[in-house]
Amino acid sequence: MPIFQPELETLPRPKLKALQDERLREQVAYVYERVPFYRAMLEGAGLKPSDIRGVEDLPKLPFTRKRDLRDTYPFGLFAVPRRELARIHASSGTTGKPTVVGYTKGDLEVFAEVVARSLAAAGAEPGMMLHNAYGYGLFTGGLGLHGGAERLGMVVVPISGGMTDRQIMLIQDFKPEVICCTPSYAQTLAEEFKRRGVSPEEISLEYAVLGAEPWTEAIRRSVDEGLGVKSTNIYGLSEIIGPGVANEDVNERDGLSYVWEDHFYPEVVHPETGEPLPEGEVGVLVLTTLTKKAMPVLRYWTGDLTYITREPGASGRTHARMAQIRGRTDDMLIVRGVNVYPTQIEAVLLQIPEVAPHYQIVLKRERTMDEVELKLEVAEPFFREVGAQMLSDEVIEADHRLAALRDKVAHKVKDNIGVSVKVTLISPGSAPRSEGGKLKRVADLRNLG
Ligand code: ADP
Ligand code: K
């Protein structure tokens, strides 16, 4: 697939580094002048803007956190007067006020550019049609992908999330080559096609650009097979710009996504100490914008766990690559002293063909002990093979094939992650499904008494 901006995406590393250093110096001087929060941050650390000479000086600065956006709600971190803004986005925020971000016209151009790079890396080409099933609205996904697809020269179908029947109809009638949505919603669409007897070869889609929530190879496999596509990962967050901070290359698909490093500088730090970690070690991703005007951020603590490598990938791009997100630090389940991420459990499912990557993790407290229940769907072919109608504890107990499968899953989870989970096998179709957006796969009932 052609690279969208070859001169920038394959910039030799010494030149890329020089560009980053220069842009960082400008960005620091800019926020020092314009954003009281950053002036106070630098002064608090005893620094002048000129003390940040290049990216290696970033660790001198403290982190910017989500609560800093909340504390300055709505526009306190903005570096331009509101009449110079072109757009506002906000992220959901389950409790209280959302976090608000702003863009100048120039920021929107950068946004479109990095999304166009991402789509091209994912296999999209000018003239292809994009079925954009990310939500439109305050969420950055819909409009973010939209702008990037237009920039690349694609034909955009701005369907947004939800209303699955209509999505299926328009995919069949318009025959788009590319889809973007959350991985869990891609699973929903794949199942719906299957239910209607439409085979993957009959579905026009060739590429899927999936992100906004953690996912693993188990889900990649089910989406690729179900829709007949090659899916790649798109990563981003509204505080930095939105989706399109990083994307996997369709010919690599090894879980490593190129971070568009001329605009966003990535660091990985220790989750507890905040100390920079060497390449290849998993920690919290921290991002610094290098070219933002409306709301630049220095050292934003994403909470997302990953590692970075600067080993060049096969595509010829020189930018750093980040691994699939293992989860956010706030998704971490501490189960009897062991740290567990839902994605670790999901990864185990890949090894067991008799189960499907549809599951729910339920946390309960039994007396003083945390108990984890993994409610896991049996794969359809296996379900038919055992000839069960409905699964219940009695049915599973009575059929040695089901009981053995249940025990096998529990053993694999224990072997791979080190925690005992109670596995409950459930019938195909009974775990929660995405109806358009991000899917919550964990139900924490521990504090419900
Ligand atoms: P909200 O905070 O409302 O979810 P955002 O859309 O800004 O709003 O969410 C960004 C977050 O979504 C990221 O910090 C990360 O946790 C998650 N995310 C986005 N893309 C991916 C991805 N490809 N893989 C895993 N997690 C992702
Ligand atoms: K297809």
Coordinates of C-alpha atoms and ligand atoms in Angstrom, one line a residue:
M1 CA 0.0 0.0 0.0
P2 CA 1.4 3.4 -0.8
I3 CA 2.5 5.5 2.2
F4 CA 0.5 8.7 2.5
Q5 CA 3.3 11.1 3.3
P6 CA 6.5 9.1 2.4
E7 CA 8.8 12.0 3.0
L8 CA 7.6 12.4 6.6
E9 CA 6.8 8.8 7.4
T10 CA 10.2 7.5 6.3
L11 CA 12.3 10.5 7.5
P12 CA 15.7 9.2 8.6
R13 CA 15.8 9.0 12.4
P14 CA 18.4 11.6 12.9
K15 CA 16.3 14.1 10.9
L16 CA 13.2 13.0 12.7
K17 CA 14.9 13.6 16.0
A18 CA 16.0 17.1 15.0
L19 CA 12.5 17.9 13.9
Q20 CA 11.0 16.7 17.2
D21 CA 13.6 18.6 19.2
E22 CA 12.8 21.8 17.3
R23 CA 9.1 21.4 17.5
L24 CA 9.3 20.5 21.2
R25 CA 11.2 23.7 22.0
E26 CA 8.6 25.7 20.1
Q27 CA 5.7 23.9 21.8
V28 CA 7.2 24.4 25.3
A29 CA 7.8 28.1 24.7
Y30 CA 4.3 28.4 23.3
V31 CA 2.5 26.9 26.3
Y32 CA 4.7 28.7 28.7
E33 CA 3.5 32.0 27.2
R34 CA -0.1 31.1 26.8
V35 CA -1.2 28.5 29.3
P36 CA -1.0 29.4 33.1
F37 CA -1.1 25.7 34.0
Y38 CA 2.1 25.0 32.0
R39 CA 3.8 28.2 33.1
A40 CA 3.2 27.0 36.7
M41 CA 4.3 23.5 35.9
L42 CA 7.6 24.7 34.6
E43 CA 8.2 27.1 37.3
G44 CA 7.2 24.5 39.9
A45 CA 9.9 22.3 38.5
G46 CA 12.4 25.1 38.6
L47 CA 12.6 25.2 34.8
K48 CA 12.7 27.8 32.1
P49 CA 11.5 26.9 28.6
S50 CA 15.1 26.9 27.4
D51 CA 15.9 24.1 29.8
I52 CA 13.9 21.8 27.5
R53 CA 16.3 21.5 24.6
G54 CA 15.1 18.3 23.1
V55 CA 13.0 15.2 23.8
E56 CA 15.6 13.7 26.1
D57 CA 14.8 16.6 28.5
L58 CA 11.1 15.7 28.7
P59 CA 11.6 13.5 31.9
K60 CA 12.5 16.7 33.8
L61 CA 8.8 17.7 33.5
P62 CA 6.0 16.3 35.6
F63 CA 3.0 14.6 33.9
T64 CA -0.3 16.2 32.7
R65 CA -3.2 14.0 33.9
K66 CA -6.8 13.7 33.2
R67 CA -7.7 15.4 36.4
D68 CA -5.8 18.5 35.2
L69 CA -8.3 18.7 32.4
R70 CA -11.1 18.3 34.9
D71 CA -9.7 20.9 37.3
T72 CA -9.5 23.4 34.5
Y73 CA -12.9 22.5 32.9
P74 CA -13.9 23.5 30.4
F75 CA -11.3 25.6 28.6
G76 CA -8.5 26.1 31.1
L77 CA -5.8 24.3 29.2
F78 CA -6.5 26.1 25.9
A79 CA -3.8 28.1 24.4
V80 CA -5.9 30.3 22.1
P81 CA -8.9 32.5 22.6
R82 CA -12.2 30.7 21.9
R83 CA -12.8 32.7 18.7
E84 CA -9.7 31.1 17.2
L85 CA -11.1 27.6 17.8
A86 CA -12.6 25.6 15.0
R87 CA -14.1 22.7 16.9
I88 CA -14.6 21.3 20.4
H89 CA -14.7 17.6 21.3
A90 CA -15.3 16.0 24.7
S91 CA -14.8 12.5 26.0
S92 CA -17.7 10.7 27.7
G93 CA -16.6 10.9 31.3
T94 CA -18.7 8.3 33.2
T95 CA -18.9 10.4 36.3
G96 CA -19.3 14.2 36.4
K97 CA -18.0 16.6 33.8
P98 CA -16.5 15.4 30.5
T99 CA -13.0 16.3 29.5
V100 CA -13.1 18.9 26.9
V101 CA -10.6 19.4 24.1
G102 CA -10.3 22.0 21.4
Y103 CA -8.8 22.4 17.9
T104 CA -7.8 25.3 15.7
K105 CA -8.3 25.0 11.9
G106 CA -4.6 24.0 11.7
D107 CA -5.1 21.3 14.4
L108 CA -7.9 19.8 12.3
E109 CA -5.6 19.7 9.3
V110 CA -3.1 17.8 11.3
F111 CA -5.8 15.5 12.6
A112 CA -7.0 14.8 9.1
E113 CA -3.4 14.2 8.0
V114 CA -2.5 11.7 10.7
V115 CA -5.8 9.8 10.1
A116 CA -5.2 9.8 6.4
R117 CA -1.8 8.2 7.1
S118 CA -3.5 5.7 9.4
L119 CA -6.1 4.8 6.8
A120 CA -3.4 4.4 4.1
A121 CA -1.4 2.2 6.4
A122 CA -4.6 0.1 7.0
G123 CA -4.9 -0.6 3.3
A124 CA -7.3 2.2 2.2
E125 CA -6.7 4.0 -1.0
P126 CA -8.1 7.1 -2.7
G127 CA -11.4 6.3 -4.3
M128 CA -12.3 3.5 -1.9
M129 CA -15.5 3.8 0.1
L130 CA -15.3 4.0 3.9
H131 CA -18.2 2.8 6.0
N132 CA -17.6 5.0 9.0
A133 CA -19.4 3.4 12.0
Y134 CA -17.6 5.3 14.7
G135 CA -19.9 7.5 16.6
Y136 CA -20.4 11.1 15.3
G137 CA -20.7 13.8 17.9
L138 CA -18.6 14.9 20.8
F139 CA -16.7 11.7 20.6
T140 CA -13.6 12.1 18.4
G141 CA -14.0 8.8 16.5
G142 CA -16.7 9.7 13.9
L143 CA -15.6 13.1 12.8
G144 CA -11.9 12.2 13.2
L145 CA -12.0 9.3 10.8
H146 CA -14.3 11.3 8.5
G147 CA -11.8 14.2 8.1
G148 CA -8.9 11.8 7.5
A149 CA -10.8 9.7 4.9
E150 CA -11.7 12.9 3.0
R151 CA -8.1 14.0 3.2
L152 CA -7.0 10.7 1.7
G153 CA -9.6 11.1 -1.1
M154 CA -12.0 8.3 0.0
V155 CA -15.8 8.3 -0.3
V156 CA -17.2 8.5 3.2
V157 CA -20.4 7.0 4.3
P158 CA -21.0 8.8 7.7
I159 CA -23.3 6.1 9.2
S160 CA -22.1 6.5 12.8
G161 CA -22.6 3.8 15.4
G162 CA -25.7 1.7 16.1
M163 CA -28.8 0.7 14.1
T164 CA -27.2 -2.6 13.0
D165 CA -29.9 -3.5 10.5
R166 CA -29.3 -0.3 8.6
Q167 CA -25.6 -0.8 8.7
I168 CA -26.0 -4.3 7.2
M169 CA -28.3 -3.0 4.5
L170 CA -26.0 -0.1 3.5
I171 CA -22.9 -2.4 3.4
Q172 CA -24.7 -4.7 1.1
D173 CA -26.1 -2.0 -1.1
F174 CA -23.1 0.5 -1.3
K175 CA -20.4 -2.2 -1.2
P176 CA -17.7 -0.2 0.7
E177 CA -14.2 -1.6 0.7
V178 CA -13.2 -0.3 4.2
I179 CA -15.0 -0.1 7.5
C180 CA -14.0 1.6 10.7
C181 CA -15.6 0.9 14.1
T182 CA -14.8 -0.6 17.5
P183 CA -13.5 -4.2 17.3
S184 CA -16.5 -5.3 19.4
Y185 CA -18.9 -3.7 17.0
A186 CA -17.1 -5.3 14.1
Q187 CA -17.9 -8.6 15.9
T188 CA -21.5 -7.7 16.1
L189 CA -21.7 -6.9 12.4
A190 CA -19.9 -10.1 11.5
E191 CA -22.4 -12.1 13.6
E192 CA -25.3 -10.4 12.0
F193 CA -24.1 -11.2 8.5
K194 CA -23.7 -14.8 9.5
R195 CA -27.2 -14.9 11.0
R196 CA -28.5 -13.8 7.6
G197 CA -26.5 -16.4 5.8
V198 CA -24.2 -13.9 4.1
S199 CA -20.7 -15.4 3.7
P200 CA -17.5 -13.4 4.2
E201 CA -16.7 -13.6 0.5
E202 CA -20.0 -12.0 -0.3
I203 CA -19.3 -9.0 1.9
S204 CA -17.5 -6.2 -0.1
L205 CA -15.4 -5.1 2.8
E206 CA -11.6 -5.8 2.4
Y207 CA -10.1 -3.8 5.3
A208 CA -11.3 -2.9 8.8
V209 CA -9.7 -0.2 10.9
L210 CA -10.5 -1.0 14.5
G211 CA -9.8 0.9 17.7
A212 CA -11.1 2.9 20.7
E213 CA -11.0 -0.1 23.0
P214 CA -8.5 -2.8 23.9
W215 CA -8.5 -5.9 21.7
T216 CA -6.4 -8.9 20.9
E217 CA -5.5 -11.4 18.3
A218 CA -8.5 -13.5 19.3
I219 CA -10.8 -10.8 18.2
R220 CA -8.8 -10.0 15.1
R221 CA -9.2 -13.5 14.0
S222 CA -13.0 -13.5 14.5
V223 CA -13.4 -10.2 12.7
D224 CA -11.1 -11.2 9.8
E225 CA -12.9 -14.5 9.3
G226 CA -16.4 -13.1 9.9
L227 CA -16.2 -10.1 7.6
G228 CA -13.5 -11.4 5.2
V229 CA -11.2 -8.5 5.9
K230 CA -7.7 -7.7 7.0
S231 CA -8.1 -5.6 10.2
T232 CA -5.6 -3.3 11.7
N233 CA -5.4 -1.4 14.9
I234 CA -5.9 2.4 15.1
Y235 CA -5.0 4.1 18.4
G236 CA -5.6 7.5 19.8
L237 CA -7.2 9.6 22.5
S238 CA -9.0 12.9 22.5
E239 CA -6.5 14.6 24.9
I240 CA -3.8 14.2 22.2
I241 CA -6.0 14.6 19.1
G242 CA -8.3 11.6 18.7
P243 CA -7.9 8.4 16.7
G244 CA -4.9 8.4 14.4
V245 CA -2.1 8.8 16.9
A246 CA -0.9 5.4 15.7
N247 CA -1.8 2.7 13.3
E248 CA -0.7 -0.7 12.3
D249 CA 0.5 -1.4 8.7
V250 CA -1.8 -3.9 6.9
N251 CA 1.2 -5.8 5.6
E252 CA 2.8 -6.2 9.0
R253 CA -0.2 -6.9 11.3
D254 CA 2.1 -7.9 14.1
G255 CA 0.4 -5.9 16.8
L256 CA 2.8 -3.0 16.4
S257 CA 1.3 0.4 15.4
Y258 CA 3.4 3.3 14.0
V259 CA 3.1 6.3 16.2
W260 CA 3.1 9.5 14.0
E261 CA 6.1 10.7 15.8
D262 CA 6.6 14.0 14.0
H263 CA 3.4 15.2 15.8
F264 CA 3.2 13.1 19.0
Y265 CA 6.2 12.1 21.0
P266 CA 5.8 8.8 22.9
E267 CA 7.5 7.8 26.1
V268 CA 6.8 4.7 28.3
V269 CA 7.2 5.0 32.0
H270 CA 6.9 2.9 35.1
P271 CA 3.3 2.8 36.3
E272 CA 4.2 3.5 39.9
T273 CA 7.4 5.5 39.8
G274 CA 6.9 7.4 36.6
E275 CA 10.5 6.7 35.6
P276 CA 11.3 6.3 31.9
L277 CA 11.5 2.6 30.9
P278 CA 13.8 1.2 28.2
E279 CA 12.4 0.3 24.8
G280 CA 10.6 -3.0 24.9
E281 CA 9.4 -2.8 28.5
V282 CA 5.7 -2.5 29.2
G283 CA 4.6 0.6 31.1
V284 CA 2.3 3.6 30.8
L285 CA 2.3 5.4 27.5
V286 CA 3.0 9.1 28.0
L287 CA 2.5 11.4 25.0
T288 CA 3.6 14.9 24.2
T289 CA 2.1 16.9 21.3
L290 CA 4.7 18.6 19.2
T291 CA 2.5 20.7 16.8
K292 CA -0.9 21.3 18.6
K293 CA -2.1 24.9 18.8
A294 CA -5.5 25.0 20.6
M295 CA -4.7 22.5 23.3
P296 CA -1.1 21.3 23.4
V297 CA -0.2 18.8 26.2
L298 CA 3.1 18.0 27.6
R299 CA 3.7 14.5 29.0
Y300 CA 0.1 13.4 29.0
W301 CA -0.3 10.3 31.2
T302 CA -2.6 8.1 29.0
G303 CA -2.9 5.3 31.6
D304 CA -2.6 2.9 28.6
L305 CA -0.2 0.1 29.0
T306 CA 2.1 -0.8 26.2
Y307 CA 5.7 -0.9 25.0
I308 CA 7.5 1.0 22.3
T309 CA 10.1 -0.2 19.8
R310 CA 12.2 1.8 17.3
E311 CA 13.2 -1.3 15.4
P312 CA 12.3 -0.5 11.8
G313 CA 9.2 -2.3 10.5
A314 CA 8.9 -3.9 7.0
S315 CA 7.0 -0.9 5.6
G316 CA 10.1 1.3 5.5
R317 CA 8.5 3.8 7.9
T318 CA 11.0 5.1 10.5
H319 CA 8.6 6.1 13.2
A320 CA 8.4 4.3 16.6
R321 CA 5.9 1.5 16.9
M322 CA 3.8 0.7 20.0
A323 CA 2.4 -2.6 20.9
Q324 CA -1.4 -3.4 21.3
I325 CA -2.7 -1.8 24.5
R326 CA -3.0 -4.3 27.3
G327 CA -5.6 -2.2 29.0
R328 CA -5.7 1.0 31.0
T329 CA -4.2 1.1 34.4
D330 CA -7.8 1.7 35.6
D331 CA -9.0 -1.5 33.9
M332 CA -6.6 -3.5 36.0
L333 CA -8.2 -6.1 38.2
I334 CA -6.3 -6.9 41.3
V335 CA -7.4 -10.4 42.1
R336 CA -6.1 -11.8 45.3
G337 CA -3.0 -9.8 44.9
V338 CA -2.4 -10.6 41.2
N339 CA -2.7 -7.9 38.6
V340 CA -4.9 -9.1 35.7
Y341 CA -6.0 -7.3 32.6
P342 CA -9.1 -8.6 30.6
T343 CA -6.9 -8.7 27.5
Q344 CA -4.7 -11.4 29.1
I345 CA -7.7 -13.5 29.6
E346 CA -8.8 -12.8 26.1
A347 CA -5.4 -13.9 24.7
V348 CA -5.8 -17.3 26.3
L349 CA -9.0 -17.9 24.3
L350 CA -7.0 -17.9 21.1
Q351 CA -5.6 -21.3 22.1
I352 CA -9.0 -22.9 22.6
P353 CA -11.0 -23.4 19.4
E354 CA -14.1 -24.7 21.2
V355 CA -14.8 -21.3 22.7
A356 CA -15.7 -17.9 21.0
P357 CA -14.1 -14.5 21.8
H358 CA -17.3 -13.4 23.4
Y359 CA -17.1 -13.1 27.2
Q360 CA -17.8 -11.2 30.3
I361 CA -15.7 -11.0 33.4
V362 CA -17.7 -10.7 36.6
L363 CA -16.0 -9.7 39.8
K364 CA -17.6 -10.6 43.1
R365 CA -16.6 -10.6 46.7
E366 CA -17.2 -13.8 48.5
R367 CA -16.8 -13.1 52.2
T368 CA -13.4 -11.3 52.0
M369 CA -12.1 -13.0 48.9
D370 CA -12.4 -11.6 45.4
E371 CA -13.9 -14.0 43.0
V372 CA -13.6 -13.8 39.2
E373 CA -16.1 -15.4 37.1
L374 CA -15.4 -15.8 33.4
K375 CA -18.6 -16.2 31.5
L376 CA -17.5 -17.5 28.2
E377 CA -19.4 -18.5 25.0
V378 CA -18.9 -21.9 23.5
A379 CA -18.1 -21.7 19.8
E380 CA -21.1 -22.5 17.6
P381 CA -19.7 -25.6 15.9
F382 CA -18.8 -27.2 19.2
F383 CA -22.2 -26.2 20.7
R384 CA -23.9 -28.0 17.8
E385 CA -21.6 -31.0 18.2
V386 CA -22.5 -31.5 21.8
G387 CA -26.2 -31.0 20.8
A388 CA -27.0 -28.8 23.8
Q389 CA -30.0 -26.5 23.8
M390 CA -29.2 -24.3 26.8
L391 CA -26.2 -24.4 29.0
S392 CA -26.6 -24.6 32.7
D393 CA -24.4 -26.0 35.5
E394 CA -26.4 -29.3 35.4
V395 CA -26.1 -29.7 31.6
I396 CA -22.3 -29.0 31.8
E397 CA -21.8 -31.4 34.6
A398 CA -23.7 -34.1 32.8
D399 CA -21.7 -33.9 29.6
H400 CA -18.0 -34.8 30.0
R401 CA -17.1 -32.8 26.8
L402 CA -18.5 -29.6 28.3
A403 CA -17.1 -30.2 31.7
A404 CA -13.7 -31.0 30.2
L405 CA -13.8 -27.8 28.2
R406 CA -14.7 -25.7 31.3
D407 CA -11.8 -27.2 33.2
K408 CA -9.4 -26.7 30.3
V409 CA -10.2 -23.0 30.1
A410 CA -9.7 -22.6 33.9
H411 CA -6.4 -24.4 33.7
K412 CA -5.1 -22.4 30.8
V413 CA -6.0 -19.1 32.5
K414 CA -4.3 -20.3 35.7
D415 CA -1.2 -21.4 33.8
N416 CA -0.9 -18.2 31.8
I417 CA -2.0 -15.6 34.3
G418 CA -1.7 -17.2 37.6
V419 CA -5.2 -16.6 38.9
S420 CA -8.0 -19.1 39.5
V421 CA -11.2 -18.1 37.8
K422 CA -14.5 -19.7 37.9
V423 CA -15.4 -20.6 34.3
T424 CA -19.0 -20.6 33.3
L425 CA -19.7 -21.7 29.8
I426 CA -22.6 -20.0 28.2
S427 CA -24.5 -20.5 24.9
P428 CA -23.5 -18.7 21.7
G429 CA -25.0 -15.2 21.6
S430 CA -25.5 -14.8 25.4
A431 CA -22.5 -12.6 26.3
P432 CA -23.0 -8.8 26.0
R433 CA -22.5 -7.4 22.4
S434 CA -21.5 -3.9 21.3
E435 CA -24.5 -2.0 19.9
G436 CA -22.2 0.6 18.2
G437 CA -19.5 1.9 20.6
K438 CA -17.1 0.7 23.2
L439 CA -18.1 -2.5 24.9
K440 CA -17.7 -3.0 28.7
R441 CA -16.6 -6.6 29.2
V442 CA -16.1 -6.3 32.9
A443 CA -18.8 -6.2 35.5
D444 CA -17.5 -5.3 39.0
L445 CA -20.0 -6.3 41.6
R446 CA -17.6 -6.2 44.5
N447 CA -18.9 -3.1 46.1
L448 CA -22.6 -3.8 45.8
G449 CA -22.7 -5.3 49.3
Ligands
ADP1 P1 -13.0 8.2 26.5 O1 -12.0 8.6 27.5 O2 -14.4 8.8 26.6 O3 -13.0 6.7 26.2 P2 -11.3 8.6 24.1 O4 -12.0 8.3 22.8 O5 -10.4 9.7 24.1 O6 -12.5 8.9 25.1 O7 -10.6 7.3 24.6 C1 -9.3 7.1 24.5 C2 -8.9 5.8 25.1 O8 -9.5 4.7 24.4 C3 -7.4 5.5 25.1 O9 -6.7 6.2 26.1 C4 -7.4 4.0 25.3 O10 -7.6 3.7 26.6 C5 -8.6 3.6 24.5 N1 -8.2 3.2 23.1 C6 -8.3 4.0 22.0 N2 -7.8 3.3 21.0 C7 -7.4 2.1 21.4 C8 -6.8 0.9 20.8 N3 -6.6 0.8 19.5 N4 -6.5 -0.1 21.6 C9 -6.8 -0.1 22.9 N5 -7.3 1.0 23.6 C10 -7.7 2.0 22.8
K2 K -15.1 -9.5 2.5

